[in-house]
Amino acid sequence: MEQTAPQKGTVTQRAIEQIKAMIGEGLLEPGQRLPTERDLATQLGISRSSMREAIRALTVLGVLEARHGSGIYVTQLDAGDLLETFGVVADLSRGPRLVELLEVRRVLESTATALAAARITPGQLAEVELHLAAMAATDDPEEILSHDLAFHRAIAKAAGNDTMAAILDGLSSRTFRARVWRGYQEEGAFERTGREHARIHRALVARDPEAARAAAAAHVGEVEAWMRGQLDAEELA
Amino acid sequence: MEQTAPQKGTVTQRAIEQIKAMIGEGLLEPGQRLPTERDLATQLGISRSSMREAIRALTVLGVLEARHGSGIYVTQLDAGDLLETFGVVADLSRGPRLVELLEVRRVLESTATALAAARITPGQLAEVELHLAAMAATDDPEEILSHDLAFHRAIAKAAGNDTMAAILDGLSSRTFRARVWRGYQEEGAFERTGREHARIHRALVARDPEAARAAAAAHVGEVEAWMRGQLDAEELA
DNA sequence: CAAGCCGTAGTGGTCCGACCACATCTCTGG
DNA sequence: CCAGAGATGTGGTCGGACCACTACGGCTTG
C-alpha cells in the first residue's frame, strides 16, 4: 500500500540516501539529535541492524556522530568533519599516486600560502613562528614531524579558506608524512627543509604573496622530486 | 591470555583499522578476495554484526566492494574509488562553503586545464570537442549539464593526474552542479558559458598552457562571483 | 562429444531478540 | 541545598535464523 521507495539497491543503501537527503533538504540541522536507532529503523521500515550499518556509514563520512549512551547527532558539517576521510586516500596510496598527491598539494599549498601572506594576522603569524622555532630546537624526528604538520596547518588556516585547509590536512596525513620523513632524514635534508621553511616565513612577514607562492611551491616540489627519485630507484631494483 | 589489542575504541572501529592496516601493509592486494564475513569475524574475534559494520564502513570509503553471493573484494584503490566520497562534501555544503569549494576548484581546474593544454592527445581533444558540440546543439538543461560535466572531466583526464581529476569530479558533483545551473540559466548565462568553453577549447588547440589556465580560472571565477552574489542577496532577505 | 540447463552449496543481505556499557536524569537522604 | 545512589534510556555487541543471489559442477540433451 504505502510504496514510498520502489525497491532499488540494498535497504541499507536506501537508508543512507534517505538520511543524507533529509540533511540536504534541511530537515536535519547541524548539531541536531536524531531519533533513536530503534525509532529510525521503524520509521524507515527496516531492521535495527540495517539501520546501524547506515548510521555507521554516515559516521565514517563525518556526517553523523554517535555518542554512546546519549544519542546520534548531526555533525557541524564543517569542512574538517566531512574531509576527515580524505586522509585514508593518502594512507592507502602508493607508487605513482603519491606523486600525484604531492602535485595536488603543491598547487593548493602554494595558493594557500600566497593567500596567507596577504591575510595573515599577527596572532596567526606568531603561531607559525612558534612551530618554526620548535622545529629548530629539537632533534627528535617525531616532534619535528608534529611541528612541521602544525606549521603548514597554521598557514593554511590563515589563508581563510577552511575547505582548502581541510583538504591540505588530509593530503598530509600523519602516516603519509611519516613515510616521507623516514627516508628523507637519511639524506641530511633537515637543513634544506629548515631553509625552505624560513623562506616561506620571510615571505609571510613581508606580506609578499608572490614570494610566498614560489617558496611553498618549491618546498613541496622538493619532496615531490625526491619521491619521484624513490620510485625510479624502486623500478630499477 | 592472547591479548592482541588492548581495548581501545569500539570493536567495530578496531576492525576497521585492522583491515585498513592489512591493506596498508600489502597483506591484501587490490582486487583480492577477502575471507567470508563469518570467517573474518571469527579471526578478529568479533561478531558478524560488528564485522558487517566495519565492512560497510570500508565500502563507503571505496576501499572494499561487496558482491552479493560472491564475496568481498579489495577495490583497485584507484583515485576514483577512494575519492568517490568527496561528492558528499559538495552535496551537503551550503552558504559560504560553496564559495570555498569553488575557490578550490578554480585553483585545481585552472592548473589541470593548463596541464591538459600541454599534454592532450588528438583523441582526447576530439572527445572534448564532442561534448562542446553537444552542448551547443541542444536546449535541454539536463543534457547540457551532462555534457558540461563530461567536458571538464575530459580535460581533467587529459591533464594526466588521475588524482586531481578525481578530486575535481567530486568537486563538481551532479547535485551541486544542478543547483548552480538552476538559478544560472534564468540570467541567460548560457551564451557566456558557451563563450568561456570556446575560449578554453581554443587554448587547448593552440597548446597554450597560460591561456588555458587563464580561461579556466575565469570560467570558474564567473560561477564563483555569481555564487557570492547569491549569498549576499540571501543575507539581505 | 559439446553445449546448455539445472540443482546445490556457499556467499552476502536482512531480520530478530537479547544483553551489555555508558550517559543522563531523578529521586533520595543528608 | 547538595551529593550520591538508583532508574531509565541510549548506543554497542552478540548469536542465530532465514532470504537472495552467485558460482560451480554434474546432468541432460542435441
XYZ file of C-alpha atoms (C1' of nucleotides) in Angstrom:
534
model
C 0.000 0.000 0.000
C 2.449 2.665 1.091
C 5.061 2.197 -1.587
C 7.374 5.102 -0.815
C 10.508 3.634 -2.344
C 10.348 1.349 -5.377
C 12.987 -1.144 -4.261
C 16.341 -0.051 -5.606
C 19.601 -1.230 -4.177
C 20.017 -2.673 -0.729
C 17.858 -1.431 2.119
C 20.890 -0.099 3.925
C 21.982 1.879 0.892
C 18.498 3.324 0.645
C 18.565 4.318 4.305
C 21.877 6.092 3.794
C 20.472 8.073 0.900
C 17.319 8.943 2.803
C 19.132 10.325 5.804
C 21.548 12.176 3.545
C 18.586 13.635 1.705
C 16.961 14.728 4.962
C 20.079 16.667 5.833
C 20.392 18.058 2.336
C 16.844 19.332 2.479
C 17.439 20.968 5.813
C 15.112 18.690 7.768
C 18.062 17.868 9.970
C 20.187 20.766 11.183
C 23.853 20.545 12.182
C 24.188 19.525 15.819
C 20.664 18.239 15.984
C 19.883 14.963 17.688
C 18.263 12.208 15.658
C 15.628 9.756 16.867
C 16.969 6.573 18.397
C 18.265 3.778 16.204
C 15.202 1.759 17.076
C 12.799 4.538 16.138
C 14.648 5.386 12.946
C 14.581 1.749 11.915
C 10.831 1.626 12.478
C 10.240 4.864 10.597
C 12.118 3.656 7.534
C 10.628 0.192 7.853
C 13.922 -1.650 8.214
C 15.608 -3.630 10.945
C 17.843 -2.076 13.537
C 20.838 -3.963 12.137
C 20.457 -2.394 8.724
C 19.862 0.998 10.273
C 23.023 0.642 12.298
C 25.009 -0.075 9.161
C 23.588 3.037 7.553
C 24.481 5.088 10.601
C 27.964 3.627 10.673
C 28.405 4.568 7.038
C 27.348 8.153 7.631
C 29.545 8.236 10.712
C 32.720 7.415 8.838
C 31.747 10.011 6.254
C 31.745 12.599 9.009
C 28.058 13.374 8.611
C 26.750 11.789 11.791
C 28.255 11.303 15.214
C 27.138 8.564 17.628
C 27.605 9.166 21.325
C 27.352 6.019 23.400
C 24.513 6.283 25.870
C 23.381 9.648 24.603
C 22.184 9.500 21.026
C 23.013 10.164 17.391
C 23.769 13.695 16.279
C 24.362 15.509 13.024
C 27.881 16.911 12.981
C 28.525 20.595 12.397
C 29.146 19.583 8.798
C 32.328 21.603 8.874
C 34.874 21.119 6.157
C 37.011 19.320 8.696
C 34.258 16.869 9.610
C 33.437 15.979 6.047
C 37.001 15.820 4.763
C 38.431 13.673 7.511
C 38.087 10.651 5.265
C 40.473 12.281 2.859
C 43.311 11.005 4.993
C 42.712 7.384 4.051
C 43.466 8.243 0.447
C 46.914 9.426 1.414
C 47.406 6.456 3.707
C 46.449 3.840 1.157
C 48.129 5.396 -1.846
C 51.405 4.095 -3.133
C 53.750 4.468 -6.037
C 52.832 6.935 -8.753
C 49.751 8.132 -6.925
C 51.909 9.561 -4.149
C 53.482 11.856 -6.712
C 50.045 12.853 -7.965
C 49.002 13.599 -4.417
C 52.035 15.800 -3.920
C 51.310 17.535 -7.192
C 47.861 18.440 -5.941
C 49.310 19.502 -2.639
C 51.868 21.699 -4.359
C 49.149 23.517 -6.251
C 46.929 24.033 -3.222
C 49.686 24.689 -0.717
C 51.286 27.370 -2.865
C 47.943 29.071 -3.335
C 47.105 28.835 0.349
C 50.481 30.237 1.325
C 50.068 33.119 -1.092
C 46.661 33.905 0.348
C 48.068 33.661 3.848
C 50.752 36.195 3.011
C 48.035 38.660 2.193
C 45.676 37.901 5.038
C 47.618 36.534 7.990
C 47.071 38.275 11.325
C 49.815 38.997 13.862
C 48.422 36.325 16.153
C 48.405 33.703 13.417
C 51.904 34.696 12.383
C 53.047 34.228 15.955
C 51.732 30.672 15.935
C 53.560 29.930 12.726
C 56.766 31.240 14.258
C 56.203 29.144 17.339
C 56.241 25.922 15.349
C 59.168 27.142 13.304
C 61.197 27.716 16.451
C 60.137 24.410 17.937
C 61.357 22.564 14.874
C 64.762 24.177 15.111
C 65.053 23.488 18.819
C 64.817 19.704 18.793
C 66.340 16.649 17.166
C 63.504 14.271 17.866
C 62.087 13.305 14.459
C 58.714 12.646 15.969
C 58.482 16.138 17.372
C 59.789 17.739 14.233
C 57.097 15.935 12.290
C 54.413 17.252 14.592
C 55.531 20.834 14.298
C 56.060 20.519 10.560
C 52.424 19.494 10.247
C 51.296 22.269 12.592
C 53.405 24.813 10.731
C 51.696 24.153 7.435
C 48.324 23.774 9.072
C 48.602 27.183 10.677
C 49.472 28.746 7.339
C 46.587 27.033 5.599
C 44.244 28.240 8.302
C 45.469 31.786 7.853
C 44.571 31.611 4.187
C 40.955 31.941 5.260
C 39.585 29.016 3.273
C 38.702 26.264 5.728
C 37.825 23.844 2.963
C 41.228 24.236 1.376
C 42.875 23.862 4.762
C 40.949 20.663 5.433
C 41.952 19.160 2.101
C 45.578 20.034 2.713
C 45.285 18.452 6.114
C 44.091 15.198 4.604
C 46.766 15.405 1.945
C 49.388 15.482 4.681
C 48.066 12.744 6.925
C 50.402 11.686 9.657
C 51.269 8.252 8.350
C 51.849 9.659 4.887
C 54.177 12.306 6.203
C 55.970 9.825 8.415
C 56.756 7.617 5.475
C 58.382 10.505 3.654
C 60.403 11.727 6.608
C 61.756 8.303 7.359
C 63.788 8.082 4.209
C 64.144 11.807 4.000
C 66.219 12.323 7.082
C 68.837 9.845 5.985
C 69.898 12.281 3.325
C 70.506 15.086 5.751
C 67.642 17.034 4.239
C 66.744 18.593 7.556
C 68.812 21.686 6.911
C 67.384 22.261 3.482
C 63.850 21.823 4.812
C 64.636 24.323 7.525
C 65.849 26.831 4.972
C 62.718 26.356 2.894
C 60.523 26.932 5.902
C 62.473 30.067 6.716
C 61.950 31.300 3.177
C 58.212 30.771 3.472
C 58.214 32.585 6.782
C 60.103 35.564 5.353
C 57.554 35.865 2.581
C 54.723 35.847 5.097
C 56.386 38.542 7.196
C 56.985 40.636 4.098
C 53.357 40.075 3.103
C 54.556 39.141 -0.338
C 52.078 36.689 -1.922
C 54.184 36.009 -4.982
C 57.254 35.166 -2.969
C 55.158 33.035 -0.638
C 53.666 31.130 -3.559
C 57.078 30.465 -5.017
C 58.575 29.389 -1.718
C 55.744 26.993 -0.942
C 55.769 25.520 -4.427
C 59.490 24.974 -4.226
C 59.153 23.387 -0.805
C 56.582 20.830 -1.868
C 58.341 20.451 -5.189
C 61.463 19.260 -3.398
C 59.565 16.486 -1.705
C 57.891 15.687 -4.994
C 61.213 15.373 -6.780
C 62.596 13.191 -4.020
C 59.559 10.955 -4.224
C 59.983 10.614 -7.980
C 63.560 9.599 -7.398
C 62.500 6.960 -4.915
C 60.046 5.498 -7.386
C 62.649 5.320 -10.132
C 65.034 3.614 -7.740
C 62.390 1.035 -6.868
C 61.748 0.322 -10.502
C 65.366 -0.472 -11.152
C 65.509 -2.848 -8.218
C 45.687 -14.928 27.535
C 46.020 -13.726 23.924
C 45.657 -10.003 24.411
C 46.396 -8.813 20.897
C 44.596 -5.472 21.150
C 44.414 -3.617 24.484
C 40.805 -2.493 24.206
C 40.718 0.894 22.550
C 37.617 2.330 20.994
C 34.686 0.258 19.827
C 35.149 -3.226 18.469
C 33.932 -2.172 15.061
C 36.322 0.751 14.920
C 39.171 -1.586 15.756
C 38.138 -3.960 12.988
C 38.118 -1.099 10.504
C 41.630 -0.093 11.486
C 42.867 -3.669 11.331
C 41.599 -4.276 7.828
C 42.894 -0.899 6.720
C 46.266 -1.786 8.194
C 46.286 -5.122 6.379
C 45.823 -3.315 3.108
C 48.369 -0.684 4.030
C 50.949 -3.330 4.770
C 50.300 -5.077 1.485
C 48.769 -8.196 3.014
C 45.706 -7.519 0.905
C 46.258 -6.640 -2.728
C 43.875 -4.611 -4.896
C 41.249 -6.839 -6.449
C 41.897 -9.651 -3.997
C 39.033 -11.506 -2.410
C 38.737 -11.460 1.368
C 37.607 -14.337 3.583
C 33.878 -14.534 4.204
C 32.245 -12.216 6.710
C 31.809 -15.156 9.040
C 35.456 -16.161 8.849
C 36.701 -12.603 9.212
C 34.543 -12.138 12.273
C 35.963 -15.288 13.814
C 39.539 -14.296 13.005
C 39.198 -10.909 14.657
C 37.195 -12.388 17.495
C 34.089 -10.278 16.967
C 30.514 -10.956 15.959
C 29.371 -10.983 12.383
C 27.196 -7.918 13.007
C 30.172 -5.834 14.068
C 32.236 -7.153 11.202
C 29.488 -6.204 8.764
C 29.505 -2.656 10.087
C 33.258 -2.494 9.599
C 32.907 -3.797 6.064
C 30.127 -1.327 5.348
C 32.341 1.489 6.573
C 35.214 0.471 4.326
C 32.763 0.011 1.488
C 31.522 3.591 1.587
C 35.135 4.721 1.775
C 35.729 2.971 -1.533
C 38.271 0.569 -0.070
C 36.206 -2.609 -0.202
C 33.498 -3.819 -2.523
C 30.875 -6.384 -1.534
C 29.318 -8.524 -4.241
C 26.165 -10.276 -3.179
C 26.553 -14.017 -3.370
C 30.164 -13.811 -4.416
C 32.347 -12.298 -1.716
C 34.133 -9.203 -0.520
C 36.911 -7.731 -2.604
C 39.510 -5.026 -2.251
C 38.899 -2.330 -4.847
C 41.588 -1.278 -7.290
C 42.256 1.542 -4.841
C 42.181 3.948 -7.770
C 41.923 7.621 -7.074
C 38.362 7.416 -8.346
C 37.427 4.651 -5.927
C 38.853 6.382 -2.897
C 37.641 9.872 -3.745
C 34.064 8.977 -4.583
C 33.033 10.077 -1.110
C 34.277 13.535 -1.936
C 30.974 14.204 -3.635
C 29.028 14.232 -0.399
C 31.007 17.253 0.706
C 29.762 19.204 -2.260
C 26.242 17.885 -1.805
C 25.970 18.766 1.852
C 27.728 22.111 1.730
C 25.807 25.318 1.812
C 26.378 29.029 2.070
C 29.930 30.275 2.371
C 31.414 26.838 1.995
C 30.125 26.629 -1.551
C 32.285 29.618 -2.379
C 35.269 27.975 -0.712
C 34.621 24.845 -2.740
C 34.560 26.858 -5.930
C 37.758 28.596 -4.907
C 39.475 25.235 -4.578
C 38.011 24.147 -7.851
C 39.223 27.281 -9.576
C 42.760 26.633 -8.436
C 42.754 22.975 -9.441
C 40.742 23.353 -12.623
C 42.964 26.097 -13.954
C 46.056 24.016 -13.249
C 44.520 20.911 -14.780
C 43.476 22.821 -17.878
C 46.965 24.255 -18.243
C 48.482 20.801 -17.970
C 45.960 19.488 -20.452
C 46.956 22.150 -22.965
C 50.481 20.794 -22.875
C 49.686 17.104 -22.848
C 46.351 16.484 -24.524
C 46.312 13.915 -27.315
C 44.326 14.271 -30.535
C 41.929 11.586 -29.397
C 41.285 13.296 -26.081
C 40.851 16.621 -27.824
C 38.258 15.050 -30.070
C 36.259 13.919 -27.055
C 36.371 17.408 -25.597
C 35.077 18.798 -28.869
C 32.333 16.217 -28.949
C 30.866 17.443 -25.679
C 31.361 21.042 -26.728
C 29.318 20.445 -29.856
C 26.668 18.515 -27.968
C 26.174 21.405 -25.579
C 25.651 23.828 -28.406
C 23.220 21.522 -30.181
C 20.563 21.202 -27.513
C 18.339 23.292 -25.284
C 17.622 20.617 -22.712
C 19.204 21.817 -19.460
C 19.594 18.256 -18.277
C 21.613 17.294 -21.308
C 23.674 20.453 -21.213
C 24.541 19.699 -17.624
C 25.711 16.207 -18.523
C 27.948 17.405 -21.327
C 29.246 20.283 -19.223
C 30.377 17.762 -16.635
C 31.855 15.484 -19.278
C 33.609 18.415 -20.949
C 35.519 19.328 -17.821
C 36.056 15.710 -16.891
C 37.685 15.003 -20.228
C 40.014 17.947 -19.799
C 40.949 16.924 -16.280
C 41.671 13.425 -17.516
C 43.917 14.794 -20.234
C 45.970 16.583 -17.615
C 47.418 13.222 -16.721
C 46.864 13.414 -12.980
C 44.091 10.985 -12.108
C 44.021 12.091 -8.503
C 43.444 15.688 -9.468
C 40.767 14.609 -11.923
C 39.009 12.582 -9.234
C 39.011 15.497 -6.813
C 37.630 17.813 -9.465
C 34.974 15.237 -10.199
C 33.866 15.243 -6.601
C 34.009 18.997 -6.501
C 31.502 19.102 -9.343
C 29.049 16.511 -8.156
C 25.870 16.329 -10.118
C 23.527 17.707 -7.496
C 25.927 20.536 -6.742
C 26.164 21.471 -10.365
C 22.427 21.206 -10.812
C 21.818 23.682 -8.031
C 24.035 26.237 -9.730
C 22.597 25.783 -13.183
C 19.050 26.107 -11.969
C 19.422 29.719 -10.956
C 22.106 30.310 -13.513
C 20.024 29.791 -16.605
C 17.470 32.363 -15.569
C 20.013 35.032 -16.194
C 20.688 33.992 -19.755
C 24.181 32.958 -18.855
C 24.165 30.133 -21.365
C 25.788 32.233 -24.031
C 28.520 33.486 -21.791
C 29.228 29.966 -20.580
C 29.427 28.847 -24.173
C 31.913 31.578 -24.977
C 34.044 30.624 -21.991
C 34.067 26.996 -23.038
C 35.082 28.025 -26.526
C 37.908 30.066 -25.107
C 39.179 27.095 -23.148
C 38.940 24.949 -26.228
C 40.914 27.438 -28.317
C 43.683 27.442 -25.751
C 43.817 23.652 -25.816
C 44.019 23.587 -29.595
C 46.756 26.222 -29.540
C 48.534 24.177 -26.873
C 48.917 27.338 -24.868
C 49.036 26.461 -21.134
C 48.985 30.048 -19.944
C 45.932 30.926 -21.983
C 44.264 27.718 -20.867
C 44.952 28.495 -17.235
C 43.527 31.971 -17.576
C 40.444 30.810 -19.434
C 39.657 28.091 -16.923
C 40.223 30.384 -13.957
C 37.937 32.992 -15.476
C 35.301 30.366 -16.200
C 35.137 29.058 -12.656
C 35.599 32.573 -11.341
C 32.398 33.620 -13.067
C 30.431 30.959 -11.239
C 32.205 31.905 -8.048
C 31.258 35.541 -8.411
C 27.660 34.618 -9.162
C 27.550 32.406 -6.090
C 28.895 35.223 -3.948
C 26.176 37.446 -5.286
C 23.535 34.866 -4.429
C 24.806 34.656 -0.872
C 24.757 38.417 -0.445
C 21.230 38.518 -1.770
C 20.156 35.868 0.712
C 21.693 37.802 3.557
C 19.704 40.894 2.709
C 16.475 38.933 2.591
C 31.324 -35.230 -27.700
C 29.808 -30.486 -26.887
C 26.544 -27.149 -25.349
C 23.184 -25.780 -22.370
C 20.273 -26.491 -18.391
C 19.573 -27.020 -13.513
C 20.404 -28.004 -8.823
C 23.160 -27.144 -4.950
C 26.481 -25.249 -1.869
C 28.255 -21.037 -0.322
C 28.144 -16.070 -0.032
C 26.436 -11.508 1.278
C 21.803 -9.202 2.859
C 18.230 -8.836 6.285
C 15.853 -9.565 10.339
C 15.062 -10.628 15.289
C 15.731 -10.619 20.242
C 18.656 -10.490 23.982
C 22.111 -8.473 26.798
C 25.983 -5.118 27.937
C 28.168 -0.398 28.690
C 27.549 4.122 29.172
C 25.234 8.818 29.883
C 21.681 11.281 31.831
C 18.099 12.460 34.786
C 15.615 11.719 39.118
C 14.882 10.838 43.497
C 16.557 10.217 47.949
C 18.936 11.228 52.175
C 21.964 14.027 54.498
C 20.655 22.918 49.243
C 23.731 19.462 47.573
C 25.833 14.935 46.731
C 25.188 10.318 45.794
C 22.560 6.153 44.518
C 19.411 4.393 41.559
C 16.329 4.116 37.425
C 15.867 4.903 32.658
C 17.057 5.238 28.031
C 20.652 5.183 24.656
C 24.182 3.213 21.558
C 27.310 -1.214 21.289
C 27.709 -6.173 20.893
C 26.322 -10.687 20.283
C 24.238 -15.093 18.293
C 21.247 -17.283 15.378
C 17.928 -17.713 11.799
C 16.400 -17.065 7.247
C 16.410 -14.845 2.478
C 18.547 -13.540 -2.208
C 21.924 -14.142 -5.113
C 26.163 -16.147 -7.393
C 29.079 -19.562 -8.860
C 30.211 -24.084 -9.853
C 29.523 -28.647 -11.036
C 27.120 -32.523 -12.778
C 23.434 -33.818 -15.613
C 20.680 -33.849 -19.545
C 20.098 -33.272 -24.266
C 21.164 -32.363 -29.028
